Amino acid sequence: MSDRKAGRGDLAAGLWFMRARVRILTEHQSTSVDPLGLRIFRPGEELEMLRWGRPWDEAEGTPWWTSLDMQGAHIVPAAKVQVLEVLEEQQPD
């Protein structure tokens, strides 16, 4: 895997990571920090999102992010997302 892809090259070793095609289940508003922006996710919308955590974090409750850019990303709670297809998944070393 290239370091240009979202994944191990962008995250610290020891974290699990998932990139997936998902469907939004219920409307959700999210604000990014920099640039400041409001994004409204609508039910039925399909997009690619990411989530990651430490080995002891419970994956089922971990929120989904639009990118690895912590300031520019929009975040959606796990309960508002349905995974359609896992595109990439990595477990900690």
mmCIF file of N, CA and C in Angstrom:
data_model
loop_
_atom_site.group_PDB
_atom_site.id
_atom_site.type_symbol
_atom_site.label_atom_id
_atom_site.label_comp_id
_atom_site.label_asym_id
_atom_site.label_seq_id
_atom_site.Cartn_x
_atom_site.Cartn_y
_atom_site.Cartn_z
ATOM 1 N N MET A 1 0.838 -1.177 0.000
ATOM 2 C CA MET A 1 0.000 0.000 0.000
ATOM 3 C C MET A 1 0.880 1.236 0.000
ATOM 4 N N SER A 2 0.553 2.200 -0.782
ATOM 5 C CA SER A 2 1.278 3.448 -0.866
ATOM 6 C C SER A 2 0.992 4.320 0.343
ATOM 7 N N ASP A 3 1.986 5.120 0.758
ATOM 8 C CA ASP A 3 1.773 6.069 1.841
ATOM 9 C C ASP A 3 0.832 7.190 1.435
ATOM 10 N N ARG A 4 0.515 7.317 0.163
ATOM 11 C CA ARG A 4 -0.407 8.345 -0.305
ATOM 12 C C ARG A 4 -1.847 7.997 0.053
ATOM 13 N N LYS A 5 -2.136 6.738 0.241
ATOM 14 C CA LYS A 5 -3.484 6.320 0.636
ATOM 15 C C LYS A 5 -3.678 6.593 2.119
ATOM 16 N N ALA A 6 -4.931 6.823 2.492
ATOM 17 C CA ALA A 6 -5.226 6.965 3.917
ATOM 18 C C ALA A 6 -4.967 5.625 4.574
ATOM 19 N N GLY A 7 -4.174 5.593 5.584
ATOM 20 C CA GLY A 7 -3.910 4.323 6.238
ATOM 21 C C GLY A 7 -2.668 4.392 7.095
ATOM 22 N N ARG A 8 -1.945 3.287 7.145
ATOM 23 C CA ARG A 8 -0.814 3.128 8.057
ATOM 24 C C ARG A 8 0.217 4.245 7.907
ATOM 25 N N GLY A 9 0.439 4.736 6.692
ATOM 26 C CA GLY A 9 1.409 5.803 6.496
ATOM 27 C C GLY A 9 0.993 7.101 7.147
ATOM 28 N N ASP A 10 -0.283 7.285 7.407
ATOM 29 C CA ASP A 10 -0.796 8.524 7.978
ATOM 30 C C ASP A 10 -1.126 8.409 9.463
ATOM 31 N N LEU A 11 -1.192 7.222 9.979
ATOM 32 C CA LEU A 11 -1.591 7.020 11.369
ATOM 33 C C LEU A 11 -0.468 6.355 12.140
ATOM 34 N N ALA A 12 -0.432 6.617 13.426
ATOM 35 C CA ALA A 12 0.583 6.010 14.279
ATOM 36 C C ALA A 12 0.393 4.501 14.347
ATOM 37 N N ALA A 13 1.503 3.788 14.421
ATOM 38 C CA ALA A 13 1.431 2.335 14.591
ATOM 39 C C ALA A 13 0.703 2.038 15.890
ATOM 40 N N GLY A 14 -0.024 0.947 15.916
ATOM 41 C CA GLY A 14 -0.760 0.566 17.111
ATOM 42 C C GLY A 14 -2.229 0.926 17.047
ATOM 43 N N LEU A 15 -2.650 1.645 16.000
ATOM 44 C CA LEU A 15 -4.052 1.981 15.831
ATOM 45 C C LEU A 15 -4.697 1.035 14.828
ATOM 46 N N TRP A 16 -5.984 0.751 15.018
ATOM 47 C CA TRP A 16 -6.737 0.055 13.973
ATOM 48 C C TRP A 16 -7.335 1.133 13.079
ATOM 49 N N PHE A 17 -7.667 0.752 11.854
ATOM 50 C CA PHE A 17 -8.119 1.712 10.855
ATOM 51 C C PHE A 17 -9.122 1.039 9.922
ATOM 52 N N MET A 18 -10.145 1.785 9.505
ATOM 53 C CA MET A 18 -11.098 1.266 8.521
ATOM 54 C C MET A 18 -11.499 2.388 7.570
ATOM 55 N N ARG A 19 -11.517 2.072 6.291
ATOM 56 C CA ARG A 19 -12.032 2.970 5.247
ATOM 57 C C ARG A 19 -13.163 2.205 4.586
ATOM 58 N N ALA A 20 -14.335 2.834 4.452
ATOM 59 C CA ALA A 20 -15.493 2.112 3.943
ATOM 60 C C ALA A 20 -16.420 3.028 3.141
ATOM 61 N N ARG A 21 -17.200 2.395 2.297
ATOM 62 C CA ARG A 21 -18.304 3.073 1.627
ATOM 63 C C ARG A 21 -19.487 2.919 2.563
ATOM 64 N N VAL A 22 -20.118 4.046 2.912
ATOM 65 C CA VAL A 22 -21.180 4.028 3.914
ATOM 66 C C VAL A 22 -22.427 4.756 3.405
ATOM 67 N N ARG A 23 -23.534 4.502 4.087
ATOM 68 C CA ARG A 23 -24.801 5.196 3.821
ATOM 69 C C ARG A 23 -25.208 5.917 5.100
ATOM 70 N N ILE A 24 -25.609 7.168 4.970
ATOM 71 C CA ILE A 24 -26.102 7.948 6.102
ATOM 72 C C ILE A 24 -27.542 7.507 6.390
ATOM 73 N N LEU A 25 -27.833 7.205 7.662
ATOM 74 C CA LEU A 25 -29.151 6.703 8.046
ATOM 75 C C LEU A 25 -30.105 7.809 8.492
ATOM 76 N N THR A 26 -29.597 8.782 9.222
ATOM 77 C CA THR A 26 -30.427 9.890 9.694
ATOM 78 C C THR A 26 -29.667 11.195 9.499
ATOM 79 N N GLU A 27 -30.397 12.275 9.339
ATOM 80 C CA GLU A 27 -29.751 13.574 9.116
ATOM 81 C C GLU A 27 -28.810 13.915 10.262
ATOM 82 N N HIS A 28 -27.681 14.507 9.889
ATOM 83 C CA HIS A 28 -26.692 14.913 10.889
ATOM 84 C C HIS A 28 -25.972 16.162 10.408
ATOM 85 N N GLN A 29 -25.801 17.131 11.296
ATOM 86 C CA GLN A 29 -25.051 18.342 10.988
ATOM 87 C C GLN A 29 -23.686 18.252 11.655
ATOM 88 N N SER A 30 -22.660 18.608 10.895
ATOM 89 C CA SER A 30 -21.297 18.561 11.412
ATOM 90 C C SER A 30 -20.572 19.833 10.991
ATOM 91 N N THR A 31 -19.765 20.359 11.895
ATOM 92 C CA THR A 31 -18.996 21.558 11.603
ATOM 93 C C THR A 31 -17.513 21.231 11.621
ATOM 94 N N SER A 32 -16.803 21.640 10.575
ATOM 95 C CA SER A 32 -15.347 21.509 10.557
ATOM 96 C C SER A 32 -14.752 22.748 11.215
ATOM 97 N N VAL A 33 -13.482 22.644 11.610
ATOM 98 C CA VAL A 33 -12.823 23.721 12.334
ATOM 99 C C VAL A 33 -12.071 24.658 11.395
ATOM 100 N N ASP A 34 -11.230 24.103 10.512
ATOM 101 C CA ASP A 34 -10.412 24.918 9.626
ATOM 102 C C ASP A 34 -10.243 24.230 8.286
ATOM 103 N N PRO A 35 -10.948 24.654 7.266
ATOM 104 C CA PRO A 35 -11.790 25.852 7.244
ATOM 105 C C PRO A 35 -13.114 25.601 7.967
ATOM 106 N N LEU A 36 -13.626 26.657 8.570
ATOM 107 C CA LEU A 36 -14.899 26.579 9.271
ATOM 108 C C LEU A 36 -16.008 26.333 8.258
ATOM 109 N N GLY A 37 -16.774 25.270 8.472
ATOM 110 C CA GLY A 37 -17.844 24.967 7.529
ATOM 111 C C GLY A 37 -18.858 23.999 8.101
ATOM 112 N N LEU A 38 -20.099 24.227 7.746
ATOM 113 C CA LEU A 38 -21.195 23.348 8.149
ATOM 114 C C LEU A 38 -21.491 22.380 7.024
ATOM 115 N N ARG A 39 -21.663 21.108 7.356
ATOM 116 C CA ARG A 39 -22.013 20.069 6.376
ATOM 117 C C ARG A 39 -23.223 19.346 6.915
ATOM 118 N N ILE A 40 -24.262 19.235 6.108
ATOM 119 C CA ILE A 40 -25.458 18.490 6.500
ATOM 120 C C ILE A 40 -25.463 17.175 5.732
ATOM 121 N N PHE A 41 -25.399 16.083 6.471
ATOM 122 C CA PHE A 41 -25.471 14.744 5.894
ATOM 123 C C PHE A 41 -26.939 14.348 5.853
ATOM 124 N N ARG A 42 -27.402 13.844 4.719
ATOM 125 C CA ARG A 42 -28.811 13.505 4.526
ATOM 126 C C ARG A 42 -29.009 11.983 4.466
ATOM 127 N N PRO A 43 -30.153 11.491 4.954
ATOM 128 C CA PRO A 43 -30.444 10.056 4.886
ATOM 129 C C PRO A 43 -30.365 9.550 3.440
ATOM 130 N N GLY A 44 -29.731 8.396 3.270
ATOM 131 C CA GLY A 44 -29.587 7.789 1.951
ATOM 132 C C GLY A 44 -28.324 8.201 1.224
ATOM 133 N N GLU A 45 -27.665 9.252 1.668
ATOM 134 C CA GLU A 45 -26.421 9.711 1.043
ATOM 135 C C GLU A 45 -25.347 8.640 1.221
ATOM 136 N N GLU A 46 -24.620 8.345 0.147
ATOM 137 C CA GLU A 46 -23.545 7.357 0.195
ATOM 138 C C GLU A 46 -22.220 8.048 -0.072
ATOM 139 N N LEU A 47 -21.217 7.725 0.737
ATOM 140 C CA LEU A 47 -19.900 8.318 0.577
ATOM 141 C C LEU A 47 -18.850 7.433 1.221
ATOM 142 N N GLU A 48 -17.594 7.777 0.994
ATOM 143 C CA GLU A 48 -16.480 7.057 1.591
ATOM 144 C C GLU A 48 -16.070 7.778 2.860
ATOM 145 N N MET A 49 -15.930 7.031 3.948
ATOM 146 C CA MET A 49 -15.538 7.627 5.222
ATOM 147 C C MET A 49 -14.503 6.747 5.914
ATOM 148 N N LEU A 50 -13.893 7.298 6.971
ATOM 149 C CA LEU A 50 -12.829 6.635 7.712
ATOM 150 C C LEU A 50 -13.147 6.608 9.197
ATOM 151 N N ARG A 51 -12.573 5.641 9.886
ATOM 152 C CA ARG A 51 -12.574 5.660 11.352
ATOM 153 C C ARG A 51 -11.386 4.859 11.834
ATOM 154 N N TRP A 52 -10.928 5.190 13.035
ATOM 155 C CA TRP A 52 -9.744 4.550 13.598
ATOM 156 C C TRP A 52 -9.782 4.680 15.110
ATOM 157 N N GLY A 53 -8.912 3.913 15.751
ATOM 158 C CA GLY A 53 -8.853 3.988 17.208
ATOM 159 C C GLY A 53 -7.726 3.152 17.768
ATOM 160 N N ARG A 54 -7.592 3.220 19.074
ATOM 161 C CA ARG A 54 -6.602 2.410 19.782
ATOM 162 C C ARG A 54 -7.170 0.992 19.936
ATOM 163 N N PRO A 55 -6.324 0.018 20.160
ATOM 164 C CA PRO A 55 -6.798 -1.370 20.251
ATOM 165 C C PRO A 55 -7.932 -1.586 21.252
ATOM 166 N N TRP A 56 -7.962 -0.818 22.336
ATOM 167 C CA TRP A 56 -8.995 -1.008 23.354
ATOM 168 C C TRP A 56 -10.261 -0.200 23.068
ATOM 169 N N ASP A 57 -10.253 0.665 22.052
ATOM 170 C CA ASP A 57 -11.461 1.413 21.688
ATOM 171 C C ASP A 57 -12.478 0.473 21.062
ATOM 172 N N GLU A 58 -13.714 0.661 21.397
ATOM 173 C CA GLU A 58 -14.785 -0.152 20.837
ATOM 174 C C GLU A 58 -15.120 0.351 19.433
ATOM 175 N N ALA A 59 -14.865 -0.460 18.413
ATOM 176 C CA ALA A 59 -15.054 -0.034 17.028
ATOM 177 C C ALA A 59 -16.498 0.344 16.723
ATOM 178 N N GLU A 60 -17.446 -0.356 17.292
ATOM 179 C CA GLU A 60 -18.857 -0.115 16.972
ATOM 180 C C GLU A 60 -19.316 1.297 17.311
ATOM 181 N N GLY A 61 -18.729 1.913 18.312
ATOM 182 C CA GLY A 61 -19.151 3.249 18.717
ATOM 183 C C GLY A 61 -18.254 4.371 18.223
ATOM 184 N N THR A 62 -17.214 4.013 17.485
ATOM 185 C CA THR A 62 -16.260 5.008 17.008
ATOM 186 C C THR A 62 -16.859 5.806 15.858
ATOM 187 N N PRO A 63 -16.807 7.138 15.918
ATOM 188 C CA PRO A 63 -17.413 7.961 14.858
ATOM 189 C C PRO A 63 -16.681 7.837 13.524
ATOM 190 N N TRP A 64 -17.364 8.220 12.478
ATOM 191 C CA TRP A 64 -16.836 8.204 11.115
ATOM 192 C C TRP A 64 -16.399 9.609 10.732
ATOM 193 N N TRP A 65 -15.287 9.716 10.003
ATOM 194 C CA TRP A 65 -14.704 10.984 9.580
ATOM 195 C C TRP A 65 -14.671 11.045 8.059
ATOM 196 N N THR A 66 -14.779 12.261 7.511
ATOM 197 C CA THR A 66 -14.701 12.438 6.057
ATOM 198 C C THR A 66 -13.269 12.423 5.555
ATOM 199 N N SER A 67 -12.294 12.667 6.437
ATOM 200 C CA SER A 67 -10.881 12.631 6.045
ATOM 201 C C SER A 67 -10.009 12.505 7.290
ATOM 202 N N LEU A 68 -8.709 12.355 7.068
ATOM 203 C CA LEU A 68 -7.751 12.297 8.172
ATOM 204 C C LEU A 68 -7.339 13.698 8.626
ATOM 205 N N ASP A 69 -7.792 14.710 7.945
ATOM 206 C CA ASP A 69 -7.501 16.101 8.307
ATOM 207 C C ASP A 69 -8.336 16.460 9.531
ATOM 208 N N MET A 70 -7.731 16.446 10.696
ATOM 209 C CA MET A 70 -8.460 16.642 11.952
ATOM 210 C C MET A 70 -9.186 17.981 12.014
ATOM 211 N N GLN A 71 -8.656 18.992 11.401
ATOM 212 C CA GLN A 71 -9.272 20.316 11.434
ATOM 213 C C GLN A 71 -10.360 20.473 10.366
ATOM 214 N N GLY A 72 -10.150 19.895 9.197
ATOM 215 C CA GLY A 72 -11.069 20.085 8.076
ATOM 216 C C GLY A 72 -12.129 19.013 7.918
ATOM 217 N N ALA A 73 -12.025 17.936 8.678
ATOM 218 C CA ALA A 73 -12.960 16.816 8.527
ATOM 219 C C ALA A 73 -14.313 17.102 9.167
ATOM 220 N N HIS A 74 -15.308 16.413 8.650
ATOM 221 C CA HIS A 74 -16.639 16.402 9.254
ATOM 222 C C HIS A 74 -16.818 15.023 9.871
ATOM 223 N N ILE A 75 -17.497 14.968 11.019
ATOM 224 C CA ILE A 75 -17.625 13.736 11.800
ATOM 225 C C ILE A 75 -19.089 13.352 11.926
ATOM 226 N N VAL A 76 -19.364 12.044 11.780
ATOM 227 C CA VAL A 76 -20.725 11.512 11.902
ATOM 228 C C VAL A 76 -20.698 10.383 12.931
ATOM 229 N N PRO A 77 -21.597 10.403 13.918
ATOM 230 C CA PRO A 77 -21.651 9.316 14.905
ATOM 231 C C PRO A 77 -21.894 7.963 14.234
ATOM 232 N N ALA A 78 -21.310 6.926 14.786
ATOM 233 C CA ALA A 78 -21.427 5.576 14.231
ATOM 234 C C ALA A 78 -22.877 5.116 14.092
ATOM 235 N N ALA A 79 -23.731 5.512 15.016
ATOM 236 C CA ALA A 79 -25.134 5.080 14.990
ATOM 237 C C ALA A 79 -25.906 5.644 13.802
ATOM 238 N N LYS A 80 -25.357 6.662 13.137
ATOM 239 C CA LYS A 80 -26.033 7.280 11.999
ATOM 240 C C LYS A 80 -25.479 6.817 10.657
ATOM 241 N N VAL A 81 -24.625 5.775 10.694
ATOM 242 C CA VAL A 81 -23.939 5.290 9.495
ATOM 243 C C VAL A 81 -24.145 3.790 9.332
ATOM 244 N N GLN A 82 -24.415 3.372 8.110
ATOM 245 C CA GLN A 82 -24.486 1.944 7.776
ATOM 246 C C GLN A 82 -23.322 1.632 6.838
ATOM 247 N N VAL A 83 -22.514 0.645 7.184
ATOM 248 C CA VAL A 83 -21.393 0.245 6.333
ATOM 249 C C VAL A 83 -21.933 -0.579 5.171
ATOM 250 N N LEU A 84 -21.624 -0.136 3.959
ATOM 251 C CA LEU A 84 -22.036 -0.863 2.760
ATOM 252 C C LEU A 84 -20.925 -1.781 2.258
ATOM 253 N N GLU A 85 -19.688 -1.287 2.334
ATOM 254 C CA GLU A 85 -18.554 -2.064 1.844
ATOM 255 C C GLU A 85 -17.285 -1.583 2.535
ATOM 256 N N VAL A 86 -16.547 -2.499 3.129
ATOM 257 C CA VAL A 86 -15.251 -2.166 3.712
ATOM 258 C C VAL A 86 -14.236 -2.143 2.568
ATOM 259 N N LEU A 87 -13.571 -1.009 2.398
ATOM 260 C CA LEU A 87 -12.599 -0.838 1.319
ATOM 261 C C LEU A 87 -11.178 -1.125 1.770
ATOM 262 N N GLU A 88 -10.900 -0.853 3.035
ATOM 263 C CA GLU A 88 -9.579 -1.094 3.593
ATOM 264 C C GLU A 88 -9.722 -1.238 5.101
ATOM 265 N N GLU A 89 -9.000 -2.190 5.656
ATOM 266 C CA GLU A 89 -9.060 -2.417 7.087
ATOM 267 C C GLU A 89 -7.687 -2.866 7.563
ATOM 268 N N GLN A 90 -7.211 -2.265 8.651
ATOM 269 C CA GLN A 90 -5.900 -2.619 9.206
ATOM 270 C C GLN A 90 -6.025 -2.784 10.697
ATOM 271 N N GLN A 91 -5.366 -3.780 11.203
ATOM 272 C CA GLN A 91 -5.323 -4.049 12.647
ATOM 273 C C GLN A 91 -3.979 -3.582 13.172
ATOM 274 N N PRO A 92 -3.889 -3.262 14.468
ATOM 275 C CA PRO A 92 -2.613 -2.791 15.023
ATOM 276 C C PRO A 92 -1.542 -3.871 14.977
ATOM 277 N N ASP A 93 -0.299 -3.396 14.963
ATOM 278 C CA ASP A 93 0.853 -4.323 14.951
ATOM 279 C C ASP A 93 0.942 -5.056 16.268
#
